[in-house]
Every structure is written in structure tokens, then in C-alpha cells.
Short mmCIF file of C-alpha atoms in Angstrom, two decimals:
data_model
loop_
_atom_site.label_atom_id
_atom_site.label_comp_id
_atom_site.label_asym_id
_atom_site.label_seq_id
_atom_site.Cartn_x
_atom_site.Cartn_y
_atom_site.Cartn_z
CA MET F 18 0.08 0.13 0.15
CA VAL F 19 1.36 3.58 -0.62
CA SER F 20 0.41 5.88 2.06
CA GLY F 21 1.20 9.95 2.72
CA ARG F 22 1.03 10.27 -1.13
CA GLU F 23 -1.12 13.42 -2.57
CA PRO F 24 -3.42 11.89 -5.60
CA VAL F 25 -1.89 12.73 -9.35
CA ARG F 26 -3.20 15.37 -11.10
CA HIS F 27 -5.06 14.73 -14.26
CA ARG F 28 -6.41 16.65 -17.22
CA THR F 29 -10.34 16.64 -16.62
CA GLY F 30 -12.74 15.12 -19.42
CA GLY F 31 -15.93 12.97 -19.54
CA TRP F 32 -16.40 9.10 -20.13
CA SER F 33 -14.46 8.09 -23.00
CA TRP F 34 -15.13 4.52 -24.31
CA ALA F 35 -12.29 3.18 -26.74
CA GLY F 36 -13.88 2.87 -30.02
CA PRO F 37 -12.93 -0.23 -32.56
CA ALA F 38 -9.21 0.46 -32.58
CA VAL F 39 -8.84 -1.35 -28.45
CA VAL F 40 -9.81 -4.65 -29.81
CA ALA F 41 -8.00 -4.75 -32.90
CA GLY F 42 -5.33 -7.55 -33.11
CA LEU F 43 -6.95 -9.17 -30.25
CA VAL F 44 -7.66 -12.87 -30.89
CA LEU F 45 -10.58 -13.45 -28.30
CA ALA F 46 -11.76 -15.98 -26.21
CA PRO F 47 -15.96 -16.54 -25.07
CA ALA F 48 -16.56 -14.92 -21.30
CA GLY F 49 -18.07 -18.01 -20.19
CA GLY F 50 -15.35 -20.17 -21.81
CA CYS F 51 -11.99 -18.93 -20.88
CA THR F 52 -11.41 -20.06 -17.03
CA THR F 53 -10.41 -23.45 -17.99
CA GLU F 54 -7.39 -22.92 -15.56
CA ARG F 55 -7.13 -20.84 -12.36
CA SER F 56 -3.90 -19.91 -11.23
CA SER F 57 -1.89 -17.38 -8.91
CA VAL F 58 -0.60 -13.92 -10.32
CA ALA F 59 2.76 -15.26 -8.73
CA ASN F 60 5.30 -15.60 -11.13
CA PRO F 61 8.75 -16.73 -9.33
CA PRO F 62 11.90 -14.87 -10.65
CA LYS F 63 14.66 -16.89 -12.41
CA ALA F 64 17.68 -17.11 -11.34
CA HIS F 65 18.47 -14.06 -12.79
CA GLU F 66 15.70 -12.09 -12.13
CA ALA F 67 15.05 -9.63 -9.21
CA PRO F 68 11.55 -11.01 -6.84
CA LEU F 69 8.69 -8.50 -8.25
CA PRO F 70 8.11 -5.05 -7.11
CA THR F 71 5.56 -4.73 -4.79
CA VAL F 72 3.47 -1.26 -5.87
CA HIS F 73 -0.21 -0.48 -4.90
CA TYR F 74 -1.93 2.99 -5.75
CA SER F 75 -4.49 3.93 -3.14
CA PHE F 76 -5.52 6.91 -4.40
CA GLY F 77 -6.72 7.94 -8.43
CA THR F 78 -10.33 6.82 -7.38
CA GLN F 79 -12.58 8.86 -10.01
CA PRO F 80 -14.63 7.39 -12.56
CA PRO F 81 -12.86 7.16 -16.30
CA PRO F 82 -12.20 8.55 -18.45
CA TRP F 83 -8.45 7.95 -16.25
CA THR F 84 -6.12 10.39 -18.90
CA LYS F 85 -2.53 10.63 -19.01
CA PRO F 86 -1.15 12.33 -15.55
CA LEU F 87 0.22 15.80 -15.30
CA ASN F 88 3.22 14.75 -13.34
CA GLU F 89 5.01 11.82 -14.97
CA ALA F 90 8.07 11.72 -13.71
CA GLY F 91 6.37 12.01 -10.03
CA GLY F 92 4.33 8.42 -10.77
CA ALA F 93 7.48 6.83 -12.21
CA ASP F 94 9.60 7.88 -9.40
CA ALA F 95 6.79 6.39 -6.85
CA ALA F 96 6.66 3.20 -8.57
CA GLY F 97 10.57 2.29 -8.54
CA LEU F 98 11.01 3.12 -12.58
CA ALA F 99 13.79 4.61 -13.29
CA MET F 100 13.35 7.36 -16.31
CA GLY F 101 16.00 9.29 -18.87
CA PRO F 102 16.66 10.65 -22.03
CA ALA F 103 17.08 7.23 -23.44
CA ALA F 104 15.39 3.74 -23.26
CA GLY F 105 17.29 0.84 -22.04
CA THR F 106 18.38 -1.42 -24.49
CA ALA F 107 19.42 -4.42 -22.10
CA ARG F 108 15.64 -5.95 -21.82
CA ARG F 109 13.54 -4.53 -24.32
CA PHE F 110 9.53 -5.97 -25.20
CA ASP F 111 5.76 -5.68 -25.18
CA SER F 112 2.77 -6.51 -23.23
CA HIS F 113 -0.79 -5.42 -23.59
CA LEU F 114 -3.36 -4.35 -21.12
CA ASP F 115 -7.29 -4.16 -21.99
CA VAL F 116 -9.85 -2.88 -19.23
CA PHE F 117 -13.33 -3.24 -19.27
CA ALA F 118 -16.06 -2.26 -17.07
CA ASN F 119 -19.61 -3.46 -16.78
CA GLY F 120 -19.25 -4.61 -20.45
CA ARG F 121 -17.26 -1.43 -22.03
CA PRO F 122 -13.96 -1.09 -23.21
CA ILE F 123 -12.01 1.89 -21.25
CA ARG F 124 -9.13 3.49 -23.12
CA VAL F 125 -5.90 2.82 -21.75
CA ALA F 126 -4.28 6.49 -21.80
CA PRO F 127 -0.96 6.56 -24.32
CA GLY F 128 2.22 8.41 -23.17
CA LEU F 129 2.04 6.80 -19.81
CA GLY F 130 5.85 7.20 -18.73
CA VAL F 131 6.70 9.94 -20.68
CA ASP F 132 7.62 13.51 -19.64
CA GLY F 133 8.93 15.27 -22.31
CA ARG F 134 12.27 13.90 -23.72
CA LEU F 135 12.20 11.84 -20.28
CA LEU F 136 11.22 7.91 -20.73
CA SER F 137 10.03 5.58 -18.25
CA GLU F 138 11.39 1.94 -18.42
CA VAL F 139 7.35 1.12 -18.56
CA ARG F 140 5.27 3.23 -20.96
CA THR F 141 2.44 2.79 -23.31
CA ARG F 142 1.81 3.54 -26.65
CA GLY F 143 -1.42 3.78 -28.79
CA LYS F 144 -3.97 0.88 -28.65
CA GLY F 145 -3.61 -0.38 -24.90
CA ILE F 146 0.45 -1.67 -25.59
CA LEU F 147 2.92 -1.51 -22.35
CA VAL F 148 6.45 -0.96 -24.13
CA VAL F 149 8.84 -2.45 -21.04
CA ALA F 150 12.96 -0.94 -21.83
CA SER F 151 15.12 -1.47 -18.77
CA SER F 152 19.42 -0.87 -18.92
CA ASP F 153 18.98 -4.06 -16.02
CA PRO F 154 18.74 -7.25 -17.54
CA GLY F 155 17.36 -8.69 -14.26
CA LYS F 156 14.72 -6.45 -13.38
CA ARG F 157 11.20 -7.14 -13.26
CA PHE F 158 7.77 -4.71 -13.82
CA THR F 159 4.39 -5.52 -12.70
CA LEU F 160 1.15 -4.26 -13.71
CA GLY F 161 0.70 -2.78 -10.35
CA GLN F 162 3.61 0.03 -11.64
CA VAL F 163 1.90 0.89 -15.29
CA PHE F 164 -1.73 1.99 -12.05
CA MET F 165 0.83 3.82 -10.25
CA GLU F 166 2.53 5.93 -13.67
CA TRP F 167 -1.40 6.04 -14.77
CA GLY F 168 -2.33 7.19 -11.43
CA VAL F 169 -5.43 4.95 -10.96
CA ARG F 170 -6.25 3.08 -7.87
CA LEU F 171 -5.40 -0.69 -8.71
CA GLU F 172 -5.98 -3.25 -5.58
CA PRO F 173 -7.76 -6.64 -5.20
CA ALA F 174 -11.42 -5.43 -4.84
CA HIS F 175 -10.87 -2.11 -6.78
CA LEU F 176 -9.85 -0.33 -10.19
CA GLY F 177 -10.43 3.13 -10.19
CA GLY F 178 -13.56 4.51 -8.96
CA PHE F 179 -15.15 1.07 -9.29
CA THR F 180 -15.54 -1.40 -6.33
CA ALA F 181 -16.12 -4.66 -6.46
CA ASP F 182 -19.40 -6.30 -4.40
CA ALA F 183 -21.90 -8.63 -4.55
CA GLU F 184 -22.62 -7.93 -7.66
CA HIS F 185 -19.39 -6.54 -9.21
CA SER F 186 -16.72 -8.46 -9.24
CA LEU F 187 -13.11 -7.64 -10.42
CA THR F 188 -11.59 -10.45 -12.64
CA ALA F 189 -7.96 -10.23 -14.36
CA TYR F 190 -7.08 -12.44 -17.03
CA VAL F 191 -3.63 -13.38 -18.67
CA ASP F 192 -3.66 -14.64 -21.95
CA GLY F 193 -7.43 -15.31 -21.82
CA VAL F 194 -7.03 -17.64 -18.13
CA GLU F 195 -8.82 -16.20 -15.47
CA ARG F 196 -5.92 -15.18 -12.75
CA THR F 197 -6.85 -14.99 -9.08
CA GLY F 198 -4.68 -12.89 -6.33
CA ASP F 199 -3.81 -9.46 -6.52
CA PRO F 200 -3.36 -7.94 -10.13
CA ALA F 201 -1.19 -4.98 -9.03
CA MET F 202 0.99 -8.23 -9.15
CA ILE F 203 0.76 -9.20 -12.77
CA ALA F 204 4.15 -9.38 -13.95
CA LEU F 205 4.30 -7.75 -17.74
CA LEU F 206 6.26 -10.19 -20.26
CA PRO F 207 6.84 -10.74 -23.65
CA HIS F 208 4.00 -10.40 -25.56
CA ARG F 209 1.71 -11.07 -22.80
CA GLU F 210 -2.33 -10.60 -23.15
CA ILE F 211 -3.63 -8.91 -19.51
CA THR F 212 -6.99 -8.03 -19.03
CA LEU F 213 -9.11 -6.44 -16.83
CA VAL F 214 -12.85 -6.91 -16.56
CA TYR F 215 -15.16 -4.97 -13.67
CA GLY F 216 -18.58 -5.95 -13.43
CA ALA F 217 -20.27 -7.56 -16.55
CA PRO F 218 -17.86 -9.11 -18.85
CA PRO F 219 -17.36 -8.50 -22.56
CA ARG F 220 -18.66 -11.12 -24.92
CA ARG F 221 -15.48 -12.59 -25.57
CA ILE F 222 -11.79 -12.29 -23.34
CA PRO F 223 -8.60 -11.63 -25.35
CA THR F 224 -6.33 -14.34 -25.22
CA SER F 225 -3.68 -12.46 -27.36
CA TYR F 226 -2.86 -9.54 -29.14
CA ALA F 227 -1.14 -9.05 -32.94
CA PHE F 228 1.81 -7.03 -31.69
CA PRO F 229 3.89 -4.77 -35.04
CA ARG F 230 5.75 -7.16 -36.48
CA GLY F 231 9.04 -6.73 -35.14
CA GLU F 232 8.07 -6.22 -31.59
#
């Protein structure tokens, strides 16, 4: 849990649902048939890797749209992410994030982790692509760090202004498979498709994403 920090300021706006481009390139599975396996979000490190960082953002409880924060450098620092004028090259890969609330897609803000000419080790491009570029080959990264940069609350029962209750669940999927545990601890890995669903699920849960060639 993060304590003693002020909420990240965002630009204002109304609901901004993602259009068809959000699901372009996705391979989808029926929402009711993709949970053939349940497993923990834990991803044990390999011998050369560091443990997963534990990062939770307890502010950011506003409803969507969740836009790019005004202070990207502050969010990256709070998430334990290095920021500099050039991207790291020792480790470079893409993951993908989809977010749904009550059956409708929510746009993942592009440009997270980019502050002028400074680039974070984890940043977002358009269409929910998460770019990981680090000079430390053993460093590991989590979904919680993305949401810290985004300034949006992500905890086991909370997604931004949404709270899980008897009628609304918060469910995480990795490559179309439901994951139990803390969604903030889901590791970012090459070509991993991560989906968060609050309330009623979409008709189909993404199982993969068609990344640009060469990435």
C-alpha cells in the first residue's frame, strides 16, 4: 500500500470509451469459456531476475476516463521506475492491456511514462500496448507499476472509482485465463495479454494481441 502521497492530478473530461481500435488485433475467447485454468498471479523469478516489486496505488479513485497524469516523472519515481533521456536496451519487450467496465472497453491512456524527453522503463503507446525497456536485464515489472504511473487505483477489490461487491466482481485474465490473487502483482512479460474486467464481462475475453511486426 502507498501511504502519505497526494493523488496524481489528471486532465479532466467525460467518459471516453474506446472504439473498435481497442480490440483490433486481438484474439478473443468467449467470456464464459476461458477459465479452464485458475492460477496465482505469482511469477517466480528466474535465477538472474529480481523479485517482483510490490506497488499499489490507493488514490486515483475517480471514474473514467483515466487520462495521462500531469506529473509523469513523479508517478514513475513512486513506482520505482527509472526515467531518463533514452530507453534502456538490455531488456526490451511489449505487453498489452485491455480494461473493461460493465461490458464496455476503457481506453488505456497513451504516453504514460513519457515526460517531455524523459522515458520511463515502462510506458504506454496507443491501443493499450505496454512498452518495457530497461538497462537492467534482471529487473522485473508489474501491472501495479503501470497503474501507479497512470494514477489509477488498482487493488484486489478496486479499479479506479469501481469497487467490487456482491453484484460486481473485479477479475484479471492473462492470455485469456482467469488469474486469482492481486492484479497489481501480474508480471509484465513479452507479448503477454492482460485483461481487467469489472462487473459484467465483454462478450469475449482477449487471449492474445497481434503486436506490430518485429516487436
